[in-house]
Amino acid sequence: MLIGMRSVWAVAGTTVIVALATSCSGGSGSNVTSPTDTTPPIASFTSSCTGVTCTFTNTSADPDGSFTSSWNFGDGSPADTTSNPSHTYAATTATPYTVGLTVTDNGGLTATSSQTVTVTPAGGGGGGGGGGAVTLTCVNHTGAADTTADCGMDIGQKAIITVTVQSTLCKFNGNTFVMPSPATSPTDTLFKDGCKHKLVPEGTVFTVNGPNPDKSFPAGSHVNGQFIQGHPRPGDPPKGPPATRVTGSFPDWTVAIDDGGNLGGAGEPNFTDIVLTIHAAAAP
């Protein structure tokens, strides 16, 4: 009988515990919640680059909750979960990188956004940075046999591009500037002999041949430009690779070109052989 009563008390104790558990989890005071974050977040950001360092401003939003961020800077570096990060690239020449942002809201829903930024190391030709609607960067090639200097413009809004010849102090025959470069179509040769004042007077304005009827370039375009070194005359000093130096920012830049003549001479490179200004005018 004693054993039997102990069994009854064990059952009774179990019954009480079950009843208590039931009373805590039911009724109007329940702790069970249902998900309310059912609208996906919106991913977006802006960027600004100086040299090889870019800063990113997170403009994402989640209409019905909060979100976390994960950045992919496009250079193989680890993901960054900072909301508004800054990142320094290891590029040694002007280089474009595709940056991606993934935002995840508190309901587990995600959204992504990406854009291309171009970084330009100091001494790599310079550039206008990433803060404007149009950016310009130029790359200098340093090989003894190099005969070109290359520039690129990223068009963030519809624009008409003009190039003005400010001054020419060179002697090479055939110094040429094309924009877009031969890598794109159509090719627009602005001048074939920039050293001859009769052919290319100072103050000459060229409108780059964009694909639209008004010669404008649509937003999202990438426009290449290229300076092609001419040929020294008999008796001229030895030549080296040409180079550019870019100053200014959207919408106006100055591109100072040294054609590589008089290699090793005093004051060379002097970046006074051909000086151009490039203007990006917003088009309707």
Coordinates of C-alpha atoms in Angstrom, one line a residue:
M1 CA 0.0 0.0 0.0
L2 CA 2.8 2.4 0.7
I3 CA 4.3 1.8 -2.7
G4 CA 0.9 2.4 -4.3
M5 CA 0.4 5.7 -2.6
R6 CA 3.8 7.0 -3.6
S7 CA 2.8 6.2 -7.2
V8 CA -0.4 8.2 -6.9
W9 CA 1.5 11.2 -5.5
A10 CA 4.0 11.1 -8.4
V11 CA 1.1 11.2 -10.9
A12 CA -0.6 13.9 -9.0
G13 CA 2.6 16.0 -9.0
T14 CA 3.0 15.5 -12.7
T15 CA -0.6 16.7 -13.2
V16 CA -0.1 19.9 -11.3
I17 CA 3.1 20.7 -13.4
V18 CA 1.2 20.2 -16.6
A19 CA -1.6 22.4 -15.5
L20 CA 0.7 25.2 -14.6
A21 CA 2.5 25.0 -17.9
T22 CA -0.8 25.2 -19.7
S23 CA -2.0 28.2 -17.8
C24 CA 1.3 30.1 -18.7
S25 CA 1.2 29.5 -22.4
G26 CA -2.5 30.1 -23.2
G27 CA -5.1 32.8 -23.1
S28 CA -4.9 36.4 -23.9
G29 CA -1.5 36.8 -22.2
S30 CA 0.3 34.6 -24.6
N31 CA 4.0 35.4 -25.4
V32 CA 3.7 33.9 -28.9
T33 CA 4.2 36.6 -31.6
S34 CA 3.5 36.5 -35.3
P35 CA 6.0 38.1 -37.9
T36 CA 5.0 41.6 -38.9
D37 CA 8.0 42.6 -41.1
T38 CA 6.7 41.4 -44.4
T39 CA 7.9 44.2 -46.7
P40 CA 11.3 43.8 -48.2
P41 CA 13.9 46.5 -47.5
I42 CA 15.2 48.9 -50.2
A43 CA 19.0 48.9 -50.8
S44 CA 20.7 52.0 -52.1
F45 CA 23.9 54.1 -51.5
T46 CA 26.0 56.9 -52.7
S47 CA 29.8 57.0 -53.0
S48 CA 32.6 59.6 -53.1
C49 CA 36.3 58.7 -53.9
T50 CA 39.5 60.7 -53.4
G51 CA 42.6 59.0 -54.6
V52 CA 42.3 55.3 -53.7
T53 CA 39.9 55.9 -50.7
C54 CA 36.2 55.8 -51.1
T55 CA 33.4 56.7 -48.6
F56 CA 30.0 55.2 -48.9
T57 CA 26.7 56.7 -47.6
N58 CA 24.0 54.1 -46.9
T59 CA 20.6 55.4 -48.1
S60 CA 18.7 52.1 -47.7
A61 CA 15.4 51.9 -45.9
D62 CA 13.0 49.3 -44.4
P63 CA 9.4 50.5 -44.4
D64 CA 8.3 48.2 -41.6
G65 CA 11.4 47.4 -39.5
S66 CA 15.1 47.7 -39.2
F67 CA 18.0 46.3 -41.2
T68 CA 21.6 45.4 -41.2
S69 CA 24.2 46.0 -43.9
S70 CA 26.9 44.0 -45.6
W71 CA 29.3 45.6 -48.1
N72 CA 31.4 43.9 -50.8
F73 CA 34.0 46.4 -52.1
G74 CA 34.8 44.3 -55.2
D75 CA 38.5 43.8 -54.4
G76 CA 38.4 40.5 -52.5
S77 CA 38.5 42.1 -49.1
P78 CA 36.3 40.8 -46.3
A79 CA 32.7 42.0 -46.1
D80 CA 32.1 45.2 -44.0
T81 CA 29.0 45.4 -41.8
T82 CA 29.5 49.1 -41.0
S83 CA 26.5 51.2 -42.0
N84 CA 28.5 54.0 -43.7
P85 CA 32.0 52.6 -44.3
S86 CA 35.2 54.0 -45.8
H87 CA 37.5 51.7 -47.8
T88 CA 41.0 52.2 -49.2
Y89 CA 41.9 50.2 -52.3
A90 CA 45.4 48.8 -53.1
A91 CA 45.3 49.9 -56.8
T92 CA 48.4 51.3 -58.4
T93 CA 46.6 52.6 -61.6
A94 CA 43.2 54.0 -62.2
T95 CA 40.9 51.0 -61.6
P96 CA 37.1 50.5 -61.6
Y97 CA 35.6 48.3 -58.8
T98 CA 32.0 47.1 -58.5
V99 CA 30.7 47.7 -55.0
G100 CA 27.8 45.7 -53.7
L101 CA 25.5 46.4 -50.7
T102 CA 23.2 43.8 -49.2
V103 CA 20.7 44.8 -46.5
T104 CA 18.8 42.3 -44.4
D105 CA 15.7 43.4 -42.4
N106 CA 14.6 42.0 -39.1
G107 CA 12.2 39.6 -40.9
G108 CA 15.0 38.0 -42.8
L109 CA 14.2 39.7 -46.1
T110 CA 17.1 41.1 -48.2
A111 CA 17.8 43.6 -51.0
T112 CA 20.9 44.4 -52.9
S113 CA 22.4 47.4 -54.8
S114 CA 25.6 47.8 -56.7
Q115 CA 27.5 50.5 -58.6
T116 CA 31.0 51.0 -60.1
V117 CA 33.5 53.3 -58.5
T118 CA 36.9 54.2 -60.1
V119 CA 39.9 55.0 -57.9
T120 CA 43.0 56.8 -59.1
P121 CA 46.3 56.6 -57.2
A122 CA 48.3 59.8 -56.7
G123 CA 50.5 60.3 -59.7
G124 CA 48.3 58.1 -61.9
G125 CA 47.0 61.0 -64.0
G126 CA 44.6 62.4 -61.5
G127 CA 40.9 62.7 -61.8
G128 CA 37.7 64.4 -60.7
G129 CA 36.7 61.9 -58.1
G130 CA 33.3 60.2 -57.6
G131 CA 31.2 63.1 -56.2
G132 CA 29.9 64.5 -59.5
A133 CA 27.4 63.4 -62.2
V134 CA 30.4 62.8 -64.5
T135 CA 33.9 61.6 -63.5
L136 CA 37.1 61.8 -65.4
T137 CA 40.3 59.7 -64.8
C138 CA 43.5 59.3 -66.8
V139 CA 46.1 56.6 -66.7
N140 CA 49.8 57.1 -67.6
H141 CA 51.8 54.2 -69.0
T142 CA 55.4 54.2 -68.1
G143 CA 57.0 51.6 -70.4
A144 CA 59.8 52.8 -72.7
A145 CA 57.8 51.7 -75.7
D146 CA 54.5 53.2 -74.6
T147 CA 53.1 55.8 -77.0
T148 CA 49.6 56.5 -75.5
A149 CA 48.0 58.0 -72.4
D150 CA 44.4 56.9 -71.7
C151 CA 41.5 58.7 -70.1
G152 CA 37.9 57.5 -69.2
M153 CA 34.7 59.3 -68.3
D154 CA 31.8 57.7 -66.5
I155 CA 28.6 59.5 -67.4
G156 CA 26.2 59.6 -64.5
Q157 CA 23.7 61.8 -66.2
K158 CA 22.9 62.6 -69.8
A159 CA 25.7 65.0 -70.9
I160 CA 27.3 66.8 -73.9
I161 CA 31.1 66.6 -73.7
T162 CA 33.2 69.4 -75.2
V163 CA 37.0 69.6 -75.5
T164 CA 38.8 73.0 -75.9
V165 CA 42.4 73.4 -76.9
Q166 CA 43.9 75.9 -74.5
S167 CA 47.5 75.9 -75.6
T168 CA 50.1 74.0 -77.6
L169 CA 53.9 74.2 -77.2
C170 CA 54.9 70.9 -78.7
K171 CA 56.9 70.0 -81.9
F172 CA 56.0 66.4 -82.6
N173 CA 54.3 65.7 -85.9
G174 CA 51.1 63.8 -85.5
N175 CA 50.2 64.3 -81.9
T176 CA 46.6 63.0 -81.9
F177 CA 43.7 63.0 -79.5
V178 CA 40.7 60.7 -80.0
M179 CA 37.6 60.5 -77.9
P180 CA 35.9 58.1 -77.8
S181 CA 39.1 56.0 -78.3
P182 CA 39.4 53.2 -80.9
A183 CA 38.1 50.7 -78.4
T184 CA 34.6 52.2 -78.8
S185 CA 32.4 53.2 -81.7
P186 CA 32.1 55.7 -83.2
T187 CA 35.6 57.0 -83.0
D188 CA 35.9 60.8 -83.0
T189 CA 39.4 62.1 -83.9
L190 CA 39.5 65.6 -82.4
F191 CA 42.8 66.5 -83.9
K192 CA 45.6 64.6 -85.8
D193 CA 48.4 67.1 -85.4
G194 CA 47.9 69.1 -82.2
C195 CA 51.3 70.9 -82.5
K196 CA 50.4 72.8 -85.7
H197 CA 48.7 76.0 -84.8
K198 CA 47.2 76.5 -88.2
L199 CA 45.5 73.1 -88.0
V200 CA 44.4 73.4 -84.4
P201 CA 44.4 77.0 -83.3
E202 CA 44.3 77.7 -79.5
G203 CA 40.7 78.1 -78.4
T204 CA 39.4 75.5 -80.8
V205 CA 36.3 73.7 -79.3
F206 CA 35.4 70.2 -80.3
T207 CA 32.1 68.6 -79.4
V208 CA 32.6 64.9 -78.8
N209 CA 30.4 62.8 -81.0
G210 CA 27.9 61.1 -78.7
P211 CA 25.4 58.5 -79.9
N212 CA 22.3 60.7 -79.4
P213 CA 21.1 63.1 -82.2
D214 CA 22.3 66.1 -80.1
K215 CA 25.7 64.4 -79.7
S216 CA 25.0 63.8 -76.0
F217 CA 25.9 60.6 -74.1
P218 CA 23.2 58.8 -72.2
A219 CA 23.5 58.2 -68.4
G220 CA 25.4 55.1 -67.7
S221 CA 27.8 55.5 -70.6
H222 CA 31.6 55.1 -70.3
V223 CA 33.6 57.3 -72.7
N224 CA 37.2 56.5 -73.5
G225 CA 39.8 59.1 -74.6
Q226 CA 43.3 58.6 -75.8
F227 CA 46.3 60.7 -76.5
I228 CA 48.5 59.2 -79.2
Q229 CA 52.2 60.3 -79.4
G230 CA 53.4 61.8 -82.6
H231 CA 56.8 61.4 -84.3
P232 CA 59.9 63.4 -83.5
R233 CA 61.6 65.3 -86.3
P234 CA 65.2 64.5 -87.4
G235 CA 67.6 65.8 -84.8
D236 CA 65.0 66.0 -82.0
P237 CA 66.0 64.8 -78.5
P238 CA 65.0 61.2 -77.5
K239 CA 61.4 60.6 -76.5
G240 CA 59.8 58.7 -73.7
P241 CA 56.2 57.7 -72.9
P242 CA 53.6 60.5 -72.9
A243 CA 51.8 61.5 -69.7
T244 CA 48.8 63.5 -68.5
R245 CA 48.1 65.5 -65.4
V246 CA 44.4 66.1 -64.6
T247 CA 43.0 68.8 -62.3
G248 CA 39.5 70.0 -61.7
S249 CA 36.2 68.3 -61.0
F250 CA 32.7 68.0 -62.5
P251 CA 31.8 69.7 -64.8
D252 CA 35.2 71.1 -65.8
W253 CA 38.7 69.5 -66.0
T254 CA 42.0 70.6 -67.3
V255 CA 44.1 67.8 -68.9
A256 CA 47.8 68.9 -69.3
I257 CA 49.7 66.6 -71.7
D258 CA 53.4 66.0 -72.0
D259 CA 54.1 64.3 -75.3
G260 CA 57.3 62.6 -74.1
G261 CA 59.7 64.7 -76.1
N262 CA 63.1 65.8 -74.8
L263 CA 63.4 62.8 -72.5
G264 CA 65.6 63.6 -69.5
G265 CA 65.8 67.3 -70.3
A266 CA 65.6 69.9 -67.7
G267 CA 62.1 70.4 -66.3
E268 CA 60.7 67.4 -68.2
P269 CA 58.0 66.2 -68.1
N270 CA 56.6 69.8 -68.1
F271 CA 53.0 69.0 -69.1
T272 CA 52.8 72.1 -71.3
D273 CA 52.9 70.4 -74.7
I274 CA 49.1 70.4 -75.2
V275 CA 46.6 71.7 -72.6
L276 CA 43.0 70.8 -73.0
T277 CA 39.9 71.7 -71.0
I278 CA 37.0 69.2 -70.9
H279 CA 33.5 70.3 -70.0
A280 CA 30.5 68.0 -69.3
A281 CA 27.2 70.0 -69.9
A282 CA 24.0 68.4 -68.6
A283 CA 21.7 67.7 -71.5
P284 CA 17.9 67.7 -71.4

